[in-house]
Short mmCIF file of N, CA and C in Angstrom, two decimals:
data_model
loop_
_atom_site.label_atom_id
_atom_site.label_comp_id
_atom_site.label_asym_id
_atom_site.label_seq_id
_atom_site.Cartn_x
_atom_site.Cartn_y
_atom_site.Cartn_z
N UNK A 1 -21.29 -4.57 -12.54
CA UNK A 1 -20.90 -5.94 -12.79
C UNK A 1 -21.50 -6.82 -11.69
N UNK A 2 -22.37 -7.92 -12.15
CA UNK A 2 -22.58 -8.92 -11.02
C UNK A 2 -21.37 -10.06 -10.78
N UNK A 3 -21.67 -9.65 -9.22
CA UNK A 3 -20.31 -10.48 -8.67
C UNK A 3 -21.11 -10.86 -7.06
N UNK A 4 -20.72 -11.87 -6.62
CA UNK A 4 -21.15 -12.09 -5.06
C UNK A 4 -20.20 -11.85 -4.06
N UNK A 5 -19.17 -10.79 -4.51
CA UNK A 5 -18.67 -10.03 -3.42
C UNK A 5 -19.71 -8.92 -2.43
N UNK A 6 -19.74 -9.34 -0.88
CA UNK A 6 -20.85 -8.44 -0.15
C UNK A 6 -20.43 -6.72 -0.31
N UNK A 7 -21.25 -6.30 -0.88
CA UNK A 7 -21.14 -4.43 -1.20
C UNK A 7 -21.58 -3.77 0.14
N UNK A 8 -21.13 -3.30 0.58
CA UNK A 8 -21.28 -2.29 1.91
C UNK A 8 -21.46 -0.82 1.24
N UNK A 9 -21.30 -0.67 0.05
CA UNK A 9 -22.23 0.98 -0.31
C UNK A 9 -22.05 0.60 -1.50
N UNK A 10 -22.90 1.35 -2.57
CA UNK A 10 -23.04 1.54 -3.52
C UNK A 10 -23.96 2.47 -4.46
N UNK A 11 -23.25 2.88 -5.40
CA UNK A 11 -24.03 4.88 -5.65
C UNK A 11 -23.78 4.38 -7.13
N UNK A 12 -24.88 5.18 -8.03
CA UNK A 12 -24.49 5.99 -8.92
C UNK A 12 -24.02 7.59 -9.56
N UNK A 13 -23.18 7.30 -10.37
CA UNK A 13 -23.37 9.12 -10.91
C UNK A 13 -24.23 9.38 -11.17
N UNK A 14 -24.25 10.26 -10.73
CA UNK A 14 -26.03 11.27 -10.94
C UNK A 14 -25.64 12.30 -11.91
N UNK A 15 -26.63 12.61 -12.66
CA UNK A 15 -26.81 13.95 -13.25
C UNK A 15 -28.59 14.69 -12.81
N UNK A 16 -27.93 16.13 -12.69
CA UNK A 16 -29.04 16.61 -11.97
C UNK A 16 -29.95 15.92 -10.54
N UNK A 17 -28.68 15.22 -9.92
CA UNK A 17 -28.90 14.84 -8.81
C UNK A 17 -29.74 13.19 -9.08
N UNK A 18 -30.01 12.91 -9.75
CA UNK A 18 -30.58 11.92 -10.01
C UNK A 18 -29.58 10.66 -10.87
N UNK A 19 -30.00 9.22 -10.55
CA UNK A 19 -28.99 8.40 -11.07
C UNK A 19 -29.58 7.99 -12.36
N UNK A 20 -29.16 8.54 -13.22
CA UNK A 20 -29.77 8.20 -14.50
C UNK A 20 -27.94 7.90 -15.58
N UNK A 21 -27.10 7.67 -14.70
CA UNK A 21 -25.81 7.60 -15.68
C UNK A 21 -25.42 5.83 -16.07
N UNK A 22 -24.33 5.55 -16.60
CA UNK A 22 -23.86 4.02 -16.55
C UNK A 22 -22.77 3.88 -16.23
N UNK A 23 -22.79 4.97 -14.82
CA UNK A 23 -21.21 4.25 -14.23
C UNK A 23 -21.66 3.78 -12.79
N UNK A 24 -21.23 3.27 -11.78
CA UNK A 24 -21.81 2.76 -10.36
C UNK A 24 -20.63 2.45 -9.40
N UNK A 25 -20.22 2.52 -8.45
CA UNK A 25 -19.60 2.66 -7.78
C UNK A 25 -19.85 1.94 -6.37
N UNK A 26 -19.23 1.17 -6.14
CA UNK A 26 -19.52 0.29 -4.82
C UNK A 26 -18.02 -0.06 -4.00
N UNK A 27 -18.48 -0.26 -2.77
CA UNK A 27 -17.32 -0.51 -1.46
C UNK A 27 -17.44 -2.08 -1.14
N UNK A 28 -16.46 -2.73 -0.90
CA UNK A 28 -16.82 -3.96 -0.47
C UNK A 28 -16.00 -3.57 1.11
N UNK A 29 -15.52 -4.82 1.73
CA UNK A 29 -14.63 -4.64 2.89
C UNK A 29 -13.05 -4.45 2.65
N UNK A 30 -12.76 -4.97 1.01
CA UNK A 30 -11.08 -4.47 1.20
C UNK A 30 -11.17 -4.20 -0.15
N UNK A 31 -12.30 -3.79 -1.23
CA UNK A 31 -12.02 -2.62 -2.51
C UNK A 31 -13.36 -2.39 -2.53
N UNK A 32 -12.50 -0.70 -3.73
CA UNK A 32 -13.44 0.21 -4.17
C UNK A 32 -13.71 -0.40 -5.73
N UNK A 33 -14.68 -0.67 -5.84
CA UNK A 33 -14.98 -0.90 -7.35
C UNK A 33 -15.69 0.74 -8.23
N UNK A 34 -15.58 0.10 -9.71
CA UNK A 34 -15.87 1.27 -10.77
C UNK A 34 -16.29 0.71 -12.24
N UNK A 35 -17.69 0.93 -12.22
CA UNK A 35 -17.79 0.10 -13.25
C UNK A 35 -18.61 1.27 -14.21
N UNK A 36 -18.18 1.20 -15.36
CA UNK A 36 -18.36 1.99 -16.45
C UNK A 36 -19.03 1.40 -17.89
N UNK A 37 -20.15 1.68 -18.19
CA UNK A 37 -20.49 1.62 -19.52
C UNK A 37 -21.99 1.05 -19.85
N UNK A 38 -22.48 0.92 -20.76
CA UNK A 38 -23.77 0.01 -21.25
C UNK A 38 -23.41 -0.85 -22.54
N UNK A 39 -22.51 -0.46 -23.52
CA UNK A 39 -22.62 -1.67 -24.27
C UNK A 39 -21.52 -2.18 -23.91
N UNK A 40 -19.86 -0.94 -23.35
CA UNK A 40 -19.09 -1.65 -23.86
C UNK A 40 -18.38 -1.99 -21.94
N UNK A 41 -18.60 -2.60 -21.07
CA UNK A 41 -18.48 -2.01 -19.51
C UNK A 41 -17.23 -2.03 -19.05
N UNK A 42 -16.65 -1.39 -18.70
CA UNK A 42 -14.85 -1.48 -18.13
C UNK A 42 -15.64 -1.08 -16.57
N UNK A 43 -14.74 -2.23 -16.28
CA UNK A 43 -14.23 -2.28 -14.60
C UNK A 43 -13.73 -2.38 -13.68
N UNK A 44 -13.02 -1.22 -13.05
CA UNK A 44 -11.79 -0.87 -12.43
C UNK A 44 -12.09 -1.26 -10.33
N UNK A 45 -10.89 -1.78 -10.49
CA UNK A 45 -10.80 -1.45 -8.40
C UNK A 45 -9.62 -1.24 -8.07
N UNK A 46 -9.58 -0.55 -6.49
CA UNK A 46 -8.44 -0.20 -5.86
C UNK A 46 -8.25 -1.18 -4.48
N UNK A 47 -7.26 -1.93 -4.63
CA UNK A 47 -7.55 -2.05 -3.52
C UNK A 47 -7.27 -1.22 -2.06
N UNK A 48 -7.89 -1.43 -0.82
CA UNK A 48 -8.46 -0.20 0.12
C UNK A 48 -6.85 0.18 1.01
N UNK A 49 -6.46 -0.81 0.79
CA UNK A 49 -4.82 -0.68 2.11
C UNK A 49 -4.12 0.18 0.90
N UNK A 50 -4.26 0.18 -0.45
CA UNK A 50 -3.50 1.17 -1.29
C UNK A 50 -3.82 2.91 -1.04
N UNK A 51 -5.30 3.00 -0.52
CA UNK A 51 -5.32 4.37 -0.46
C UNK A 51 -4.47 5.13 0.06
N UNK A 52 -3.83 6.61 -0.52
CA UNK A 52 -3.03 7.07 0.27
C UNK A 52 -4.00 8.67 0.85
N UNK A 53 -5.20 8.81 0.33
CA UNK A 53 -5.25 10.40 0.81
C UNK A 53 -7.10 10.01 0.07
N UNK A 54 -8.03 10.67 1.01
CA UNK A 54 -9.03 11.14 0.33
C UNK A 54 -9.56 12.76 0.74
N UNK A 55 -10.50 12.72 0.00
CA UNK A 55 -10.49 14.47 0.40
C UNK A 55 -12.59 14.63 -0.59
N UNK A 56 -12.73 15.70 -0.67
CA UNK A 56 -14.42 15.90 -0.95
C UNK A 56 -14.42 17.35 -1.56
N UNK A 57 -14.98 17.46 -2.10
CA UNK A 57 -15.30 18.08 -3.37
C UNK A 57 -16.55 18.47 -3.45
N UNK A 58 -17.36 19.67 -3.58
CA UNK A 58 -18.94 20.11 -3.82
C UNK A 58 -18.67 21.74 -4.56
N UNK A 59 -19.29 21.75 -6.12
CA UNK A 59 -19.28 22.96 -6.12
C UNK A 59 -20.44 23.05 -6.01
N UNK A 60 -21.37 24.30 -6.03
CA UNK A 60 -22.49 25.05 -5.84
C UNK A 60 -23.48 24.08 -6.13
N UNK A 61 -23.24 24.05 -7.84
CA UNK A 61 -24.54 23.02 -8.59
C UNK A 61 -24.53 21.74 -7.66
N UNK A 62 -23.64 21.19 -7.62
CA UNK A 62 -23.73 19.76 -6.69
C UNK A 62 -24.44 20.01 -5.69
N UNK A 63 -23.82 20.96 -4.99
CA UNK A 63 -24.69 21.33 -3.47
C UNK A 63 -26.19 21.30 -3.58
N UNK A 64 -26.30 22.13 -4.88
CA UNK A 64 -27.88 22.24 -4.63
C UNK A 64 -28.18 21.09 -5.36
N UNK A 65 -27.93 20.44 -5.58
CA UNK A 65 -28.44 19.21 -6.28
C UNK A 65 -28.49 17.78 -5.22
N UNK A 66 -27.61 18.52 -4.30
CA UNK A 66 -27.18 17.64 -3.15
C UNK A 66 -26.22 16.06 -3.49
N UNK A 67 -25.20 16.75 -4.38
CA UNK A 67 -24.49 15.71 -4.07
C UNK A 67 -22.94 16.29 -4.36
N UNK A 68 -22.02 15.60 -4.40
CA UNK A 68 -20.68 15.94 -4.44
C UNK A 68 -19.75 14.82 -4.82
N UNK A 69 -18.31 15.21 -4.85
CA UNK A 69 -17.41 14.23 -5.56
C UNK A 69 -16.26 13.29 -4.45
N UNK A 70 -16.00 12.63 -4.38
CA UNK A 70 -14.86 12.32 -3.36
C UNK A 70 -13.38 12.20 -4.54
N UNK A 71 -12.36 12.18 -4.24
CA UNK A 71 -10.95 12.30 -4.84
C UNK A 71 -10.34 11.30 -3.98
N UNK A 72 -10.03 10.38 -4.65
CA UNK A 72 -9.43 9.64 -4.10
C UNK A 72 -7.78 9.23 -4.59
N UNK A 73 -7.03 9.18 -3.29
CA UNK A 73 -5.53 9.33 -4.18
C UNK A 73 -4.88 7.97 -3.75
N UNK A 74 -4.17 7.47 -4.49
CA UNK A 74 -3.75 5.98 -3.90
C UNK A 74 -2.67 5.45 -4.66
N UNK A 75 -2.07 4.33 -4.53
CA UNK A 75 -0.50 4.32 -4.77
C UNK A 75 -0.93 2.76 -6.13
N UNK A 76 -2.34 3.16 -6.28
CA UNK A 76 -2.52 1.79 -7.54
C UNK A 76 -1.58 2.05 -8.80
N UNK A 77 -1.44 1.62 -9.54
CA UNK A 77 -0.47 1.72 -10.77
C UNK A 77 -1.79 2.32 -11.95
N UNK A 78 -3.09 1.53 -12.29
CA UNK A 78 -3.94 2.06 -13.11
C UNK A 78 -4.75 2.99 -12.57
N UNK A 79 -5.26 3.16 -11.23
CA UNK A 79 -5.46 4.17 -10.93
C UNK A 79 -4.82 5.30 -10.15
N UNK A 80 -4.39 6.40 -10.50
CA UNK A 80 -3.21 6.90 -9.06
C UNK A 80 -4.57 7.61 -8.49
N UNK A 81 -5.21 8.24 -9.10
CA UNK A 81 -6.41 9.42 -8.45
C UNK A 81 -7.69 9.11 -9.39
N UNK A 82 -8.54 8.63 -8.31
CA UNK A 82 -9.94 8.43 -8.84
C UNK A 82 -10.62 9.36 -8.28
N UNK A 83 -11.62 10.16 -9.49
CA UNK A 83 -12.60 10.77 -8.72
C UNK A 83 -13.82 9.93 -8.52
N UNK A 84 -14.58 9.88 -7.59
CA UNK A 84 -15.92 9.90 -7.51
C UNK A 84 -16.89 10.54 -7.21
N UNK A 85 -17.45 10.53 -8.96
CA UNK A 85 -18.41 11.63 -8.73
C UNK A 85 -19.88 11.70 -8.58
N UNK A 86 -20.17 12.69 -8.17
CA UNK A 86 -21.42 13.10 -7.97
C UNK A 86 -22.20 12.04 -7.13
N UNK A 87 -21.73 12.08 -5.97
CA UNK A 87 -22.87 10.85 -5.45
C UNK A 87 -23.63 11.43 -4.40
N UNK A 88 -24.36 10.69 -3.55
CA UNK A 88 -25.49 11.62 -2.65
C UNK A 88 -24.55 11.02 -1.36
N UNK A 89 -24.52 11.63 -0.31
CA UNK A 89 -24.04 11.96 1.13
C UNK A 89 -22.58 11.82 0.70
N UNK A 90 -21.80 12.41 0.12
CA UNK A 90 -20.16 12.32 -0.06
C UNK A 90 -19.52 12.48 1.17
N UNK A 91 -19.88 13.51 2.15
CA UNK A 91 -19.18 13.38 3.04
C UNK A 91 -19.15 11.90 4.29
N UNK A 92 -20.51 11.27 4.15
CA UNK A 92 -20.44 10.54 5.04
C UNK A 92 -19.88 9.15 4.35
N UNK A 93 -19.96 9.17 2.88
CA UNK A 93 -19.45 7.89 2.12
C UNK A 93 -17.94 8.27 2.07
N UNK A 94 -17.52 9.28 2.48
CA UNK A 94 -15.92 9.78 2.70
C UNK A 94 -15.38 9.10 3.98
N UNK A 95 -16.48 9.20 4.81
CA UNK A 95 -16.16 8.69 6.43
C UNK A 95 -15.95 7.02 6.08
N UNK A 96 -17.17 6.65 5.74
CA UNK A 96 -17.47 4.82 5.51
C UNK A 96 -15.80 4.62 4.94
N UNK A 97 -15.63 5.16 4.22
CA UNK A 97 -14.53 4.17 3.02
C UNK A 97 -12.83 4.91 3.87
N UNK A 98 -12.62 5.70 4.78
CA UNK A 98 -11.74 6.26 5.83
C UNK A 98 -11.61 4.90 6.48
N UNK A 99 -12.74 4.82 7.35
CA UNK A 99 -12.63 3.52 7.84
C UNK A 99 -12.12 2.39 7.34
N UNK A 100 -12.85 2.11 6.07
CA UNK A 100 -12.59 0.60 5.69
C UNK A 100 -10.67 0.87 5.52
N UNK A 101 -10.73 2.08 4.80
CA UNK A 101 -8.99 1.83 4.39
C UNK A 101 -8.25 1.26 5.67
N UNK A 102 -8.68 2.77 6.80
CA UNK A 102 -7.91 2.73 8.09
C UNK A 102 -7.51 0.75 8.40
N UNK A 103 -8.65 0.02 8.52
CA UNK A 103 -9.17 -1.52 8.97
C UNK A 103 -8.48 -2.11 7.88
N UNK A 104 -8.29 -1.80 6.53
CA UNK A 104 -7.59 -2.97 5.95
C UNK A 104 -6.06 -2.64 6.42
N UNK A 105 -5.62 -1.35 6.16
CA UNK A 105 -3.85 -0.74 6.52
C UNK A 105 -3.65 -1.89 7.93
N UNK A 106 -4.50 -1.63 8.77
CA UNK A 106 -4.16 -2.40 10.57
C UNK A 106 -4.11 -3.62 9.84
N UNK A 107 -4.97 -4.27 9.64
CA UNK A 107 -4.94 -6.02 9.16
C UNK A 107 -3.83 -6.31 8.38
N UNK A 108 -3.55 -5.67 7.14
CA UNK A 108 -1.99 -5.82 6.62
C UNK A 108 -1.07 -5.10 7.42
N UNK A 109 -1.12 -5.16 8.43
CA UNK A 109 0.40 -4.30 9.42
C UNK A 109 0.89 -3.16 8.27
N UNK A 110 0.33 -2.56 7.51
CA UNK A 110 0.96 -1.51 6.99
C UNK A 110 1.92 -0.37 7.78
N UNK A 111 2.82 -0.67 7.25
CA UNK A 111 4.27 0.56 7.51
C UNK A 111 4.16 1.65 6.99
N UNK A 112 4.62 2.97 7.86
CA UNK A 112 4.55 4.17 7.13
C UNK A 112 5.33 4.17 5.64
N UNK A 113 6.56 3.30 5.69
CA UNK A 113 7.18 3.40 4.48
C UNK A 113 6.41 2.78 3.02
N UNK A 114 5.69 1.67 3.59
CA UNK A 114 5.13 0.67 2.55
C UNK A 114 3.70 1.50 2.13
N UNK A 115 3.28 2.82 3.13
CA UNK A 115 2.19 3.33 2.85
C UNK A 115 2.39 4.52 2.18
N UNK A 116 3.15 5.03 2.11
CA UNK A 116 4.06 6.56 0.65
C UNK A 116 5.00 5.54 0.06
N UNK A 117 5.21 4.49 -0.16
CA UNK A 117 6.18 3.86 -1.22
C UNK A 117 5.44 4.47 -2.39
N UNK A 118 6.47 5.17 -3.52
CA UNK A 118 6.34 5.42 -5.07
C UNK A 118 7.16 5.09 -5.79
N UNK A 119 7.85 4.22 -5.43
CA UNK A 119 8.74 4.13 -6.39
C UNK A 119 10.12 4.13 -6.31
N UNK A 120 10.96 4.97 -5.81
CA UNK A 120 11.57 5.86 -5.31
C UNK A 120 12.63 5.24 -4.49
N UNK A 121 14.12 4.84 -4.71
CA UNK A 121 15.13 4.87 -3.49
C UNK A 121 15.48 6.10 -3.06
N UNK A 122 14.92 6.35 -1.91
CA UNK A 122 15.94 7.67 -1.18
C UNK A 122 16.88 7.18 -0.14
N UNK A 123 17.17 6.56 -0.32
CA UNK A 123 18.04 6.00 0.70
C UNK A 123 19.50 6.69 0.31
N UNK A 124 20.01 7.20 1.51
CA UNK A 124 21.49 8.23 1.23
C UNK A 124 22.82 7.46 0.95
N UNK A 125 23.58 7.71 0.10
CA UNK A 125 24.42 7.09 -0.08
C UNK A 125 25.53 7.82 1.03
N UNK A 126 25.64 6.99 2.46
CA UNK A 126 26.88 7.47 2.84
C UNK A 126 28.06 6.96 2.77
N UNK A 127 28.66 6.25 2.19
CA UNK A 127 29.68 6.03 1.58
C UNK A 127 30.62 6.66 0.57
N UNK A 128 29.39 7.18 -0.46
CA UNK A 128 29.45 8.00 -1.82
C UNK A 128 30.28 6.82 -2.71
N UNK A 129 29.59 5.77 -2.58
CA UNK A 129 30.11 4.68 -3.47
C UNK A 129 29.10 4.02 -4.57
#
């Protein structure tokens, strides 16, 4: 999608290591975008202070193809776990987008609580009322 938000990375899915797919994937400074399609294009983002967990992914074929997936887990409502796949240097586009989250969480003073919020009162009833 053209937009004049500044992109600080941006990949496609590859097949056979090469970007020949129609999905694309880009970082700005506070989201991950996901844009999908040729006739019909859906396009998804997270924003980056939502991430809760990333992690990396390579089976064999990727390896030798040289690329791999990142998993990304996050507390969005449309996305809870995005993969991203198949892109070239995963581990170091794992590092880049660590950062950006880490830098947006500090700038919104993110709280441990506000950063695992799901939903969820656990709060104990000691009263039993």
């Amino acid at each position: 999608m053209k937009t004049n938000v500044k992109k600080l990375w941006s990949d496609k899915k590859r097949i056979l290591g090469m970007p020949i797919s129609f999905t694309t994937y880009s970082l700005s400074d506070d989201r991950l975008f996901v844009d999908k399609g040729l006739v019909r294009l859906q396009s998804d983002e997270i924003l980056l202070y939502r991430v809760r967990d990333l992690s990396v992914s390579q089976t064999l074929g990727q390896r030798i193809f040289g690329v791999g997936s990142i998993i990304v887990q996050s507390s969005d409502k449309t996305s809870p776990v995005l993969e991203i796949r198949n892109i070239k240097t995963p581990f170091d586009v794992k590092e880049l987008l660590h950062q950006h989250v880490e830098k947006m969480k500090l700038e919104r003073r993110m709280r441990v609580g506000e950063i695992l919020e799901d939903g969820h009162d656990y709060a104990e009833d000691l009263d039993n009322d």
